[in-house]
Coordinates of C-alpha atoms in Angstrom, one line a residue:
Chain A
M1 CA 98.8 -53.8 65.7
V2 CA 99.0 -55.5 62.2
H3 CA 95.8 -57.4 63.1
N4 CA 94.1 -54.0 63.5
G5 CA 95.6 -52.6 60.3
I6 CA 94.1 -55.5 58.4
E7 CA 90.8 -54.8 60.2
Y8 CA 90.9 -51.2 59.1
G9 CA 91.5 -52.3 55.5
Y10 CA 88.7 -54.9 55.5
M11 CA 86.2 -52.5 57.2
E12 CA 86.9 -49.8 54.6
L13 CA 86.5 -52.4 51.8
I14 CA 83.1 -53.4 53.3
A15 CA 82.1 -49.8 53.7
E16 CA 83.0 -49.0 50.0
A17 CA 81.0 -52.1 48.9
Y18 CA 78.1 -50.9 51.0
D19 CA 78.3 -47.4 49.3
F20 CA 78.5 -49.1 45.9
L21 CA 75.3 -51.0 46.7
R22 CA 73.4 -48.1 48.2
R23 CA 74.5 -45.0 46.2
G24 CA 75.6 -46.8 43.0
L25 CA 73.0 -49.5 42.5
G26 CA 70.3 -47.8 44.6
L27 CA 69.5 -50.8 46.8
G28 CA 67.5 -50.4 49.9
L29 CA 68.9 -51.3 53.3
R30 CA 67.0 -54.6 53.4
Q31 CA 68.4 -55.6 50.0
V32 CA 72.0 -54.7 51.1
E33 CA 71.5 -56.8 54.2
Q34 CA 70.4 -59.7 52.1
V35 CA 73.5 -59.3 49.9
F36 CA 75.8 -59.3 52.9
K37 CA 74.0 -62.3 54.4
A38 CA 74.4 -64.2 51.2
W39 CA 78.1 -63.3 51.0
N40 CA 78.6 -64.4 54.6
R41 CA 77.5 -67.9 53.5
S42 CA 80.2 -67.9 50.8
E43 CA 84.0 -67.7 50.8
L44 CA 83.5 -64.2 52.3
E45 CA 82.3 -65.8 55.6
S46 CA 83.8 -63.6 58.3
Y47 CA 83.0 -61.9 61.6
L48 CA 82.9 -58.4 60.1
M49 CA 80.6 -59.5 57.3
D50 CA 78.3 -61.2 59.8
I51 CA 78.0 -58.1 62.1
T52 CA 77.6 -55.8 59.1
A53 CA 74.4 -57.6 58.0
R54 CA 73.1 -57.4 61.6
I55 CA 73.9 -53.7 61.9
L56 CA 72.0 -52.8 58.8
T57 CA 68.7 -54.2 60.1
R58 CA 68.8 -52.7 63.5
T59 CA 66.0 -50.2 64.0
D60 CA 66.1 -47.2 66.2
G61 CA 63.4 -45.8 68.5
K62 CA 59.7 -46.1 68.2
A63 CA 59.3 -45.1 64.6
G64 CA 61.4 -48.2 63.6
E65 CA 63.7 -46.2 61.4
P66 CA 67.1 -47.8 60.5
L67 CA 69.6 -47.0 63.2
I68 CA 72.5 -46.8 60.6
D69 CA 70.9 -43.7 59.0
Q70 CA 71.1 -41.9 62.4
I71 CA 74.8 -42.6 62.8
L72 CA 77.2 -39.8 61.9
D73 CA 79.4 -40.7 59.0
A74 CA 82.6 -39.5 60.6
A75 CA 84.9 -42.3 61.7
R76 CA 87.0 -42.1 64.8
Q77 CA 90.1 -44.2 65.5
K78 CA 92.3 -45.3 68.4
G79 CA 95.4 -45.2 66.2
T80 CA 96.3 -48.8 65.5
G81 CA 95.6 -48.5 61.8
K82 CA 97.6 -45.3 61.6
W83 CA 100.5 -47.0 63.4
T84 CA 100.4 -49.9 61.0
S85 CA 100.7 -47.6 58.0
Q86 CA 103.3 -45.5 59.6
D87 CA 105.3 -48.5 60.6
A88 CA 104.9 -50.1 57.1
M89 CA 106.4 -46.9 55.6
E90 CA 109.2 -47.1 58.1
L91 CA 110.0 -50.7 57.1
Q92 CA 109.4 -49.8 53.4
V93 CA 106.6 -52.3 53.0
P94 CA 103.7 -51.4 50.7
T95 CA 100.4 -51.5 52.5
P96 CA 98.2 -49.4 50.2
T97 CA 94.8 -50.8 51.2
I98 CA 95.5 -50.2 54.8
D99 CA 96.9 -46.7 54.1
A100 CA 93.7 -45.9 52.1
A101 CA 91.5 -47.1 55.0
V102 CA 93.3 -44.7 57.4
M103 CA 93.1 -41.9 54.9
M104 CA 89.4 -42.4 54.4
R105 CA 88.7 -42.3 58.1
N106 CA 90.5 -39.0 58.2
L107 CA 88.6 -37.7 55.3
S108 CA 85.3 -38.8 56.8
A109 CA 86.1 -36.7 59.9
Y110 CA 86.1 -33.6 57.6
K111 CA 82.3 -33.7 57.8
E112 CA 81.8 -29.9 57.7
A113 CA 84.3 -29.4 54.9
R114 CA 82.6 -32.2 52.9
R115 CA 79.2 -30.6 53.3
E116 CA 80.6 -27.3 52.0
A117 CA 82.5 -28.9 49.2
A118 CA 79.5 -30.9 48.0
G119 CA 77.8 -27.7 46.9
Q120 CA 80.9 -26.5 45.0
L121 CA 82.3 -29.6 43.4
D122 CA 80.1 -31.4 41.0
G123 CA 80.5 -34.9 39.7
P124 CA 78.7 -37.8 38.1
R125 CA 75.4 -38.9 39.6
A126 CA 76.8 -42.0 41.4
E127 CA 74.2 -44.1 39.7
L128 CA 75.5 -47.1 37.9
S129 CA 73.8 -48.2 34.8
G130 CA 74.7 -50.6 32.1
S131 CA 74.8 -54.2 33.0
S132 CA 72.3 -55.8 35.3
H133 CA 72.3 -55.4 39.1
G134 CA 72.8 -59.1 39.6
R135 CA 75.9 -59.1 37.5
Q136 CA 77.3 -56.0 39.2
I137 CA 76.6 -57.5 42.7
R138 CA 78.5 -60.7 41.7
Q139 CA 81.4 -58.6 40.4
L140 CA 81.4 -56.6 43.6
K141 CA 81.5 -59.8 45.6
D142 CA 84.5 -61.1 43.7
A143 CA 86.1 -57.7 44.0
L144 CA 85.6 -57.7 47.8
Y145 CA 87.1 -61.2 48.1
S146 CA 90.1 -60.1 46.1
G147 CA 90.5 -57.0 48.2
L148 CA 90.4 -59.2 51.4
I149 CA 93.2 -61.4 50.1
L150 CA 95.2 -58.4 49.1
T151 CA 94.8 -56.8 52.5
F152 CA 95.9 -59.9 54.3
A153 CA 98.8 -60.2 51.8
Q154 CA 99.9 -56.7 52.8
G155 CA 99.6 -57.3 56.5
M156 CA 101.4 -60.6 56.4
D157 CA 104.2 -59.1 54.3
L158 CA 104.6 -56.4 57.0
L159 CA 104.8 -59.1 59.7
R160 CA 107.3 -61.0 57.7
K161 CA 109.5 -58.0 57.2
A162 CA 109.2 -56.9 60.8
S163 CA 110.1 -60.4 61.9
Q164 CA 113.2 -60.3 59.8
R165 CA 114.2 -56.8 60.9
Y166 CA 113.5 -57.3 64.6
G167 CA 114.2 -61.0 64.9
Y168 CA 110.7 -61.9 66.1
G169 CA 110.9 -65.4 64.7
L170 CA 107.2 -65.2 63.8
D171 CA 105.5 -68.3 62.5
L172 CA 103.0 -66.9 60.1
A173 CA 101.0 -70.2 59.9
E174 CA 100.6 -70.0 63.6
V175 CA 99.5 -66.3 63.4
A176 CA 96.8 -67.3 60.9
R177 CA 95.7 -70.2 63.1
I178 CA 95.4 -67.9 66.2
W179 CA 93.5 -65.3 64.2
R180 CA 91.2 -68.0 62.8
G181 CA 90.4 -69.1 66.4
G182 CA 88.8 -65.8 67.3
C183 CA 89.3 -62.1 66.7
I184 CA 87.7 -59.3 64.7
I185 CA 89.3 -60.3 61.4
R186 CA 88.4 -64.0 61.7
A187 CA 87.4 -65.3 58.3
S188 CA 87.2 -68.5 56.4
L189 CA 90.0 -67.1 54.2
L190 CA 92.3 -67.7 57.2
E191 CA 92.1 -71.4 56.6
D192 CA 93.7 -70.9 53.2
I193 CA 96.2 -68.5 54.7
H194 CA 97.1 -71.0 57.4
A195 CA 97.5 -73.8 54.8
A196 CA 99.6 -71.6 52.6
Y197 CA 102.2 -70.7 55.3
H198 CA 102.0 -74.2 56.8
G199 CA 102.9 -75.7 53.4
T200 CA 105.4 -73.0 52.4
P201 CA 106.9 -71.4 55.5
G202 CA 109.2 -69.1 53.5
L203 CA 106.4 -67.9 51.3
E204 CA 107.4 -64.4 50.1
N205 CA 103.9 -63.1 49.6
L206 CA 100.4 -64.7 50.0
M207 CA 99.5 -63.7 46.4
L208 CA 102.2 -66.1 45.2
H209 CA 100.7 -69.2 46.8
P210 CA 99.2 -71.2 44.0
K211 CA 95.7 -71.5 45.5
L212 CA 95.4 -67.8 46.4
A213 CA 97.0 -66.8 43.1
Q214 CA 94.3 -68.8 41.4
E215 CA 91.6 -67.1 43.5
L216 CA 92.9 -63.7 42.4
E217 CA 93.3 -64.8 38.8
N218 CA 89.6 -65.8 38.7
R219 CA 88.5 -62.6 40.2
Q220 CA 90.8 -59.9 39.0
Q221 CA 88.6 -58.8 36.1
A222 CA 85.7 -58.3 38.4
L223 CA 87.9 -56.3 40.8
R224 CA 89.0 -54.1 37.9
S225 CA 85.5 -53.7 36.5
A226 CA 84.0 -52.8 39.9
A227 CA 86.7 -50.3 40.6
A228 CA 86.5 -48.7 37.2
A229 CA 82.7 -48.4 37.5
A230 CA 83.1 -46.7 40.9
L231 CA 85.7 -44.2 39.6
Q232 CA 83.7 -43.4 36.5
N233 CA 80.6 -42.8 38.6
G234 CA 82.0 -40.7 41.4
I235 CA 81.8 -43.3 44.2
P236 CA 84.9 -43.0 46.5
F237 CA 86.7 -46.3 46.1
A238 CA 90.1 -45.6 47.7
A239 CA 90.7 -49.1 49.2
F240 CA 89.5 -51.0 46.2
A241 CA 91.6 -48.9 43.8
A242 CA 94.6 -49.2 46.1
S243 CA 94.2 -53.0 46.1
V244 CA 94.3 -53.1 42.3
A245 CA 97.4 -50.9 42.3
Y246 CA 99.1 -53.3 44.8
F247 CA 98.3 -56.3 42.6
D248 CA 99.4 -54.7 39.3
G249 CA 102.5 -53.1 40.9
Y250 CA 103.6 -56.4 42.5
R251 CA 103.2 -58.4 39.3
S252 CA 105.1 -55.8 37.1
T253 CA 108.6 -56.9 36.3
W254 CA 109.2 -53.3 35.2
L255 CA 107.9 -50.2 36.9
P256 CA 108.4 -46.6 35.9
A257 CA 110.6 -46.0 38.9
D258 CA 113.5 -45.8 36.5
L259 CA 112.3 -42.3 35.7
I260 CA 112.0 -41.4 39.4
Q261 CA 115.6 -42.5 39.9
A262 CA 116.7 -40.4 36.9
Q263 CA 114.8 -37.4 38.2
R264 CA 116.4 -37.7 41.7
D265 CA 119.8 -37.9 40.1
Y266 CA 119.0 -34.9 37.8
F267 CA 117.9 -32.5 40.5
G268 CA 119.8 -33.9 43.6
S269 CA 122.7 -36.0 42.4
H270 CA 121.2 -38.9 44.4
R271 CA 122.8 -41.4 42.0
Y272 CA 121.0 -44.5 40.5
E273 CA 121.6 -48.2 39.9
R274 CA 121.8 -49.7 36.5
V275 CA 120.4 -52.9 35.0
D276 CA 123.7 -53.7 33.3
A277 CA 126.3 -53.0 35.9
E278 CA 126.8 -53.2 39.7
G279 CA 127.3 -50.1 41.8
T280 CA 125.7 -46.6 41.8
F281 CA 126.0 -44.0 39.1
H282 CA 125.7 -40.3 38.5
T283 CA 125.1 -38.6 35.2
Q284 CA 126.1 -35.0 34.3
W285 CA 122.6 -34.3 33.0
I286 CA 123.1 -30.8 31.9
E287 CA 125.3 -30.8 28.8
H288 CA 127.4 -27.8 28.2
Chain B
M1 CA 109.1 -31.6 54.3
V2 CA 105.7 -30.9 52.8
H3 CA 107.4 -29.5 49.7
N4 CA 109.1 -32.9 49.3
G5 CA 105.9 -34.7 49.9
I6 CA 104.2 -32.8 47.0
E7 CA 107.4 -33.5 45.0
Y8 CA 106.9 -37.3 45.6
G9 CA 103.3 -37.1 44.5
Y10 CA 104.0 -35.2 41.3
M11 CA 107.0 -37.4 40.4
E12 CA 104.8 -40.5 40.8
L13 CA 102.0 -39.0 38.7
I14 CA 104.5 -38.2 36.0
A15 CA 106.0 -41.7 36.2
E16 CA 102.5 -43.3 35.9
A17 CA 101.7 -41.1 32.9
Y18 CA 105.0 -42.2 31.4
D19 CA 104.1 -45.8 32.0
F20 CA 100.6 -45.2 30.4
L21 CA 102.2 -43.7 27.3
R22 CA 104.9 -46.4 26.9
R23 CA 103.2 -49.6 28.1
G24 CA 99.6 -48.6 27.5
L25 CA 99.8 -46.7 24.2
G26 CA 103.0 -48.3 23.0
L27 CA 104.7 -44.9 22.3
G28 CA 108.5 -44.9 21.7
L29 CA 110.7 -42.7 23.9
R30 CA 111.0 -40.0 21.3
Q31 CA 107.2 -39.8 21.1
V32 CA 106.9 -39.7 24.9
E33 CA 109.5 -36.9 25.0
Q34 CA 107.5 -34.9 22.4
V35 CA 104.3 -35.3 24.5
F36 CA 106.1 -34.1 27.7
K37 CA 107.7 -31.2 25.8
A38 CA 104.3 -30.1 24.5
W39 CA 102.8 -30.5 28.0
N40 CA 105.6 -28.3 29.4
R41 CA 104.4 -25.5 27.0
S42 CA 100.9 -25.7 28.5
E43 CA 99.3 -25.3 32.0
L44 CA 101.5 -28.2 33.1
E45 CA 104.7 -26.0 32.7
S46 CA 106.9 -27.1 35.6
Y47 CA 110.5 -27.9 36.4
L48 CA 109.8 -31.6 36.8
M49 CA 108.0 -31.8 33.4
D50 CA 110.9 -30.0 31.8
I51 CA 113.6 -32.3 33.2
T52 CA 111.5 -35.4 32.4
A53 CA 111.6 -34.6 28.7
R54 CA 115.3 -34.0 28.9
I55 CA 116.0 -37.2 30.7
L56 CA 114.1 -39.3 28.1
T57 CA 116.3 -38.2 25.3
R58 CA 119.6 -38.7 27.0
T59 CA 121.7 -41.4 25.4
D60 CA 124.2 -43.6 27.0
G61 CA 127.6 -44.8 25.8
K62 CA 128.8 -45.2 22.3
A63 CA 125.8 -47.2 21.0
G64 CA 123.6 -44.2 21.6
E65 CA 121.0 -46.3 23.4
P66 CA 118.6 -44.4 25.7
L67 CA 120.1 -44.0 29.2
I68 CA 116.6 -44.3 30.8
D69 CA 116.4 -48.0 29.8
Q70 CA 119.7 -48.8 31.6
I71 CA 118.5 -47.3 34.9
L72 CA 117.1 -49.8 37.5
D73 CA 113.4 -49.3 38.2
A74 CA 113.8 -49.5 42.0
A75 CA 113.4 -46.1 43.6
R76 CA 115.3 -45.0 46.6
Q77 CA 114.3 -42.3 49.1
K78 CA 115.8 -40.1 51.7
G79 CA 112.6 -40.2 53.8
T80 CA 111.0 -36.8 53.3
G81 CA 108.0 -38.2 51.5
K82 CA 107.6 -40.9 54.1
W83 CA 107.7 -38.3 56.9
T84 CA 105.0 -36.2 55.1
S85 CA 102.6 -39.2 55.0
Q86 CA 103.4 -40.3 58.5
D87 CA 102.9 -36.8 59.8
A88 CA 99.7 -36.3 57.8
M89 CA 98.3 -39.5 59.4
E90 CA 99.4 -38.1 62.8
L91 CA 97.5 -34.9 62.1
Q92 CA 94.6 -36.8 60.5
V93 CA 95.0 -35.0 57.2
P94 CA 94.2 -37.1 54.1
T95 CA 97.1 -37.1 51.7
P96 CA 96.4 -40.1 49.5
T97 CA 98.4 -39.1 46.4
I98 CA 101.5 -38.6 48.5
D99 CA 100.9 -41.9 50.4
A100 CA 100.5 -43.7 47.1
A101 CA 103.8 -42.2 45.9
V102 CA 105.7 -43.4 49.0
M103 CA 104.0 -46.8 48.7
M104 CA 105.0 -47.2 45.0
R105 CA 108.6 -46.3 45.8
N106 CA 108.6 -49.1 48.4
L107 CA 106.9 -51.5 45.9
S108 CA 109.4 -50.6 43.2
A109 CA 112.3 -51.6 45.6
Y110 CA 110.8 -55.2 45.6
K111 CA 112.5 -55.8 42.3
E112 CA 113.3 -59.5 42.8
A113 CA 109.9 -60.2 44.2
R114 CA 108.3 -58.5 41.3
R115 CA 110.3 -60.4 38.8
E116 CA 109.2 -63.7 40.5
A117 CA 105.6 -62.6 40.8
A118 CA 105.4 -61.6 37.1
G119 CA 105.7 -65.2 36.1
Q120 CA 102.9 -66.3 38.5
L121 CA 100.3 -63.5 38.4
D122 CA 98.8 -63.0 35.0
G123 CA 96.8 -59.9 34.0
P124 CA 95.6 -57.9 31.0
R125 CA 98.1 -57.1 28.3
A126 CA 98.5 -53.4 29.3
E127 CA 97.7 -52.3 25.8
L128 CA 95.1 -49.8 25.5
S129 CA 92.8 -50.0 22.6
G130 CA 89.5 -48.3 21.8
S131 CA 89.6 -44.5 21.2
S132 CA 92.5 -42.9 19.4
H133 CA 95.9 -42.2 20.8
G134 CA 95.4 -38.5 20.3
R135 CA 92.3 -38.5 22.4
Q136 CA 93.9 -40.7 25.1
I137 CA 96.9 -38.4 25.3
R138 CA 94.7 -35.4 25.7
Q139 CA 92.8 -37.2 28.5
L140 CA 96.0 -38.1 30.2
K141 CA 97.2 -34.5 30.1
D142 CA 94.0 -33.4 31.8
A143 CA 94.3 -36.2 34.3
L144 CA 97.8 -35.2 35.1
Y145 CA 96.9 -31.5 35.7
S146 CA 94.0 -32.6 37.9
G147 CA 96.4 -34.9 39.8
L148 CA 98.8 -32.0 40.3
I149 CA 96.1 -29.7 41.6
L150 CA 94.9 -32.4 44.0
T151 CA 98.4 -33.1 45.2
F152 CA 99.0 -29.5 46.0
A153 CA 95.6 -29.4 47.7
Q154 CA 96.7 -32.2 50.0
G155 CA 100.0 -30.7 50.8
M156 CA 98.6 -27.2 51.5
D157 CA 95.9 -28.8 53.7
L158 CA 98.6 -30.5 55.7
L159 CA 100.4 -27.1 56.1
R160 CA 97.2 -25.4 57.1
K161 CA 96.4 -28.1 59.7
A162 CA 100.0 -28.2 61.0
S163 CA 100.0 -24.4 61.2
Q164 CA 96.8 -24.5 63.3
R165 CA 98.1 -27.3 65.6
Y166 CA 101.6 -25.9 66.1
G167 CA 100.9 -22.2 65.9
Y168 CA 103.2 -21.7 62.9
G169 CA 101.2 -18.7 61.6
L170 CA 102.0 -19.8 58.0
D171 CA 100.9 -17.5 55.2
L172 CA 100.1 -20.0 52.4
A173 CA 100.1 -17.3 49.7
E174 CA 103.7 -16.6 50.7
V175 CA 104.6 -20.3 50.7
A176 CA 103.2 -20.5 47.1
R177 CA 105.2 -17.4 46.1
I178 CA 108.4 -18.7 47.5
W179 CA 107.9 -22.1 45.9
R180 CA 107.1 -20.4 42.6
G181 CA 110.4 -18.5 42.8
G182 CA 112.6 -21.6 42.6
C183 CA 112.4 -25.2 43.9
I184 CA 111.8 -28.7 42.5
I185 CA 108.0 -28.3 42.5
R186 CA 108.0 -24.9 40.8
A187 CA 105.2 -24.9 38.3
S188 CA 102.9 -22.4 36.6
L189 CA 100.1 -23.8 38.7
L190 CA 101.7 -22.0 41.7
E191 CA 100.5 -18.7 40.2
D192 CA 96.9 -19.8 40.6
I193 CA 97.7 -21.2 44.1
H194 CA 99.3 -17.9 45.2
A195 CA 96.3 -16.0 43.8
A196 CA 93.9 -18.3 45.6
Y197 CA 95.4 -17.9 49.0
H198 CA 96.2 -14.2 48.4
G199 CA 92.5 -13.5 47.6
T200 CA 91.1 -15.9 50.2
P201 CA 93.6 -16.2 53.1
G202 CA 91.3 -18.6 55.1
L203 CA 90.6 -20.9 52.2
E204 CA 89.8 -24.3 53.6
N205 CA 91.0 -26.3 50.6
L206 CA 92.5 -25.3 47.2
M207 CA 89.8 -27.4 45.4
L208 CA 87.2 -25.0 46.7
H209 CA 88.7 -21.9 45.1
P210 CA 86.4 -21.0 42.2
K211 CA 89.2 -21.0 39.5
L212 CA 90.7 -24.3 40.7
A213 CA 87.3 -25.9 41.2
Q214 CA 86.5 -25.0 37.6
E215 CA 89.8 -26.5 36.4
L216 CA 88.9 -29.7 38.1
E217 CA 85.4 -29.6 36.9
N218 CA 86.6 -29.3 33.3
R219 CA 89.0 -32.2 33.7
Q220 CA 87.4 -34.7 36.1
Q221 CA 85.9 -36.8 33.4
A222 CA 89.3 -37.2 31.8
L223 CA 90.9 -38.1 35.1
R224 CA 88.2 -40.7 35.7
S225 CA 88.5 -42.2 32.2
A226 CA 92.3 -42.4 32.2
A227 CA 92.3 -44.0 35.7
A228 CA 89.6 -46.5 34.7
A229 CA 91.5 -47.4 31.5
A230 CA 94.7 -48.0 33.5
L231 CA 92.9 -50.2 36.1
Q232 CA 91.1 -52.2 33.4
N233 CA 94.4 -52.8 31.5
G234 CA 96.7 -53.7 34.4
I235 CA 98.8 -50.5 34.5
P236 CA 99.6 -49.6 38.1
F237 CA 97.9 -46.2 38.7
A238 CA 98.1 -45.8 42.4
A239 CA 98.6 -42.1 42.5
F240 CA 96.0 -41.2 39.9
A241 CA 93.4 -43.5 41.5
A242 CA 94.2 -42.0 44.9
S243 CA 93.7 -38.6 43.5
V244 CA 90.2 -39.6 42.2
A245 CA 89.3 -41.0 45.6
Y246 CA 90.4 -37.7 47.3
F247 CA 88.3 -35.6 45.0
D248 CA 85.2 -37.9 45.3
G249 CA 85.6 -38.4 49.0
Y250 CA 86.0 -34.7 49.7
R251 CA 82.9 -33.7 47.7
S252 CA 80.7 -36.4 49.4
T253 CA 78.3 -35.0 51.9
W254 CA 77.7 -38.5 53.0
L255 CA 80.4 -41.2 53.3
P256 CA 79.9 -44.9 54.4
A257 CA 81.9 -44.2 57.6
D258 CA 78.5 -44.5 59.4
L259 CA 78.9 -48.2 58.9
I260 CA 82.5 -48.1 60.3
Q261 CA 81.3 -46.3 63.4
A262 CA 78.6 -48.9 63.9
Q263 CA 81.1 -51.7 63.5
R264 CA 83.4 -50.1 66.0
D265 CA 80.6 -49.8 68.5
Y266 CA 79.5 -53.4 67.8
F267 CA 82.8 -55.1 68.4
G268 CA 84.5 -52.7 70.7
S269 CA 81.8 -50.5 72.4
H270 CA 83.7 -47.5 71.0
R271 CA 80.5 -45.4 70.8
Y272 CA 79.3 -43.3 67.9
E273 CA 77.8 -39.8 67.2
R274 CA 74.4 -39.2 65.7
V275 CA 73.1 -36.9 63.1
D276 CA 70.0 -36.0 65.2
A277 CA 71.5 -35.5 68.6
E278 CA 74.6 -34.2 70.4
G279 CA 76.9 -36.5 72.4
T280 CA 78.2 -40.0 71.9
F281 CA 76.1 -43.2 72.0
H282 CA 76.4 -46.9 72.5
T283 CA 73.9 -49.5 71.3
Q284 CA 73.4 -52.9 72.9
W285 CA 73.8 -54.6 69.5
I286 CA 73.2 -58.2 70.5
E287 CA 69.6 -58.6 71.4
H288 CA 68.7 -61.2 73.9

């Protein structure tokens, strides 16, 4: 199930990158194919990247039109991604990129509603200007690789927590090795993931392994810039934006959840914990 | 349950705005309180906005230090937000702002992991420069009101779909009227929501009501700019970014889910629908 959750996340990231290249940069299908082919010869080498390039060049019927443009943009699902997100919420494990992928499949299925809304809700023109295409494509590549690492980090964290909770005794290095051997999410990155868990079996989160932390460090500005450009230009970037939030939330010593705890205590006497004392506390918020 | 889901979404949006003001703009607590008080005299008038301003000025103990800074930033939950997101996924209704709120509570509970990660994962300094504070605060206000509309749009859509599926016969105008009367998510906005459903009982989505569409139209650039600034500066903005994705996804006639359908058919023979013909189709993707 978690394999498939990661698969949902990566597929949605690739789909958003494809949208960025087509709607945002205005590339033709052959150009997008060339970009994905080049990426598949890089650290992004993976089964899904490979088949994406192949899909884009497939023609349909006698006229030789691209098949992809005849396929309805409403995604179906068997439920494994949904179960991953639902189960992650049950175990209180953050899996935002996977959640966003499930959500976008559901939103894509609103085809009629979207058609109607498009005539009523205006937005930016979805055309990226500014820096050169070459630079933006390189940024997007780094953003996609960051997103892929962050999606695996979420899935592996869910496996780790599930293994603790249910006593599975999972060996995450072995999981990575098996996935590398052959499955839909097989990717060169799994070599690094295998090495990370093999070298550090108790690793809390993939992001914290020195090599992967460095990969993210090198690419985070590109991830931020690509996501900010998409948001500014009206290109739906749910999975990329969720990946940024995961990274920034995880590396925040302090989060504004102190306010949420205070609100919960204010309206529901749910109590809160303190930074300077053990136990739980309630404040009489309304002063008489 | 859906009331509480909306509550989770709005609380997380407020928390992210609070973070933006404190970490991003460097405002002191008294200044943040003044901002929230002013917002509570505007279209953002709501119970949660009101108590937030009150919470921020509460002092603790003899030294008169702000209580908020003694509260642990790890949010607990009773489960109603989680159930909302899980149920929305079951009914295939996109509720990304609520999902992000649940996720951020879970991430906030990773207090030890975050403390450790902060020393290992570097990022931008979370200090916003560029345009003036006044302008950025006005932008943030518009972003928050947009986020509030979009959160209600998601929750109401879930109620609409659940009512269809389970035959509840819900009157959404009446739901809005009851919530306006008194509850944790009571807000001036509920007047508009009541009027929207009262005037158009079959309204597909709140965003499509002319008045609310106009409110979003007027504020969407501010929402995009605030979210982009947060992403660029390392401030976790999961709920705001998810709100942008909801808006942009919903108003997209075309989404890149055609690629997801093609991938699913490629690796799993799951079939796809076409834009030019009825039925489902399978392609022999690998040519011999």
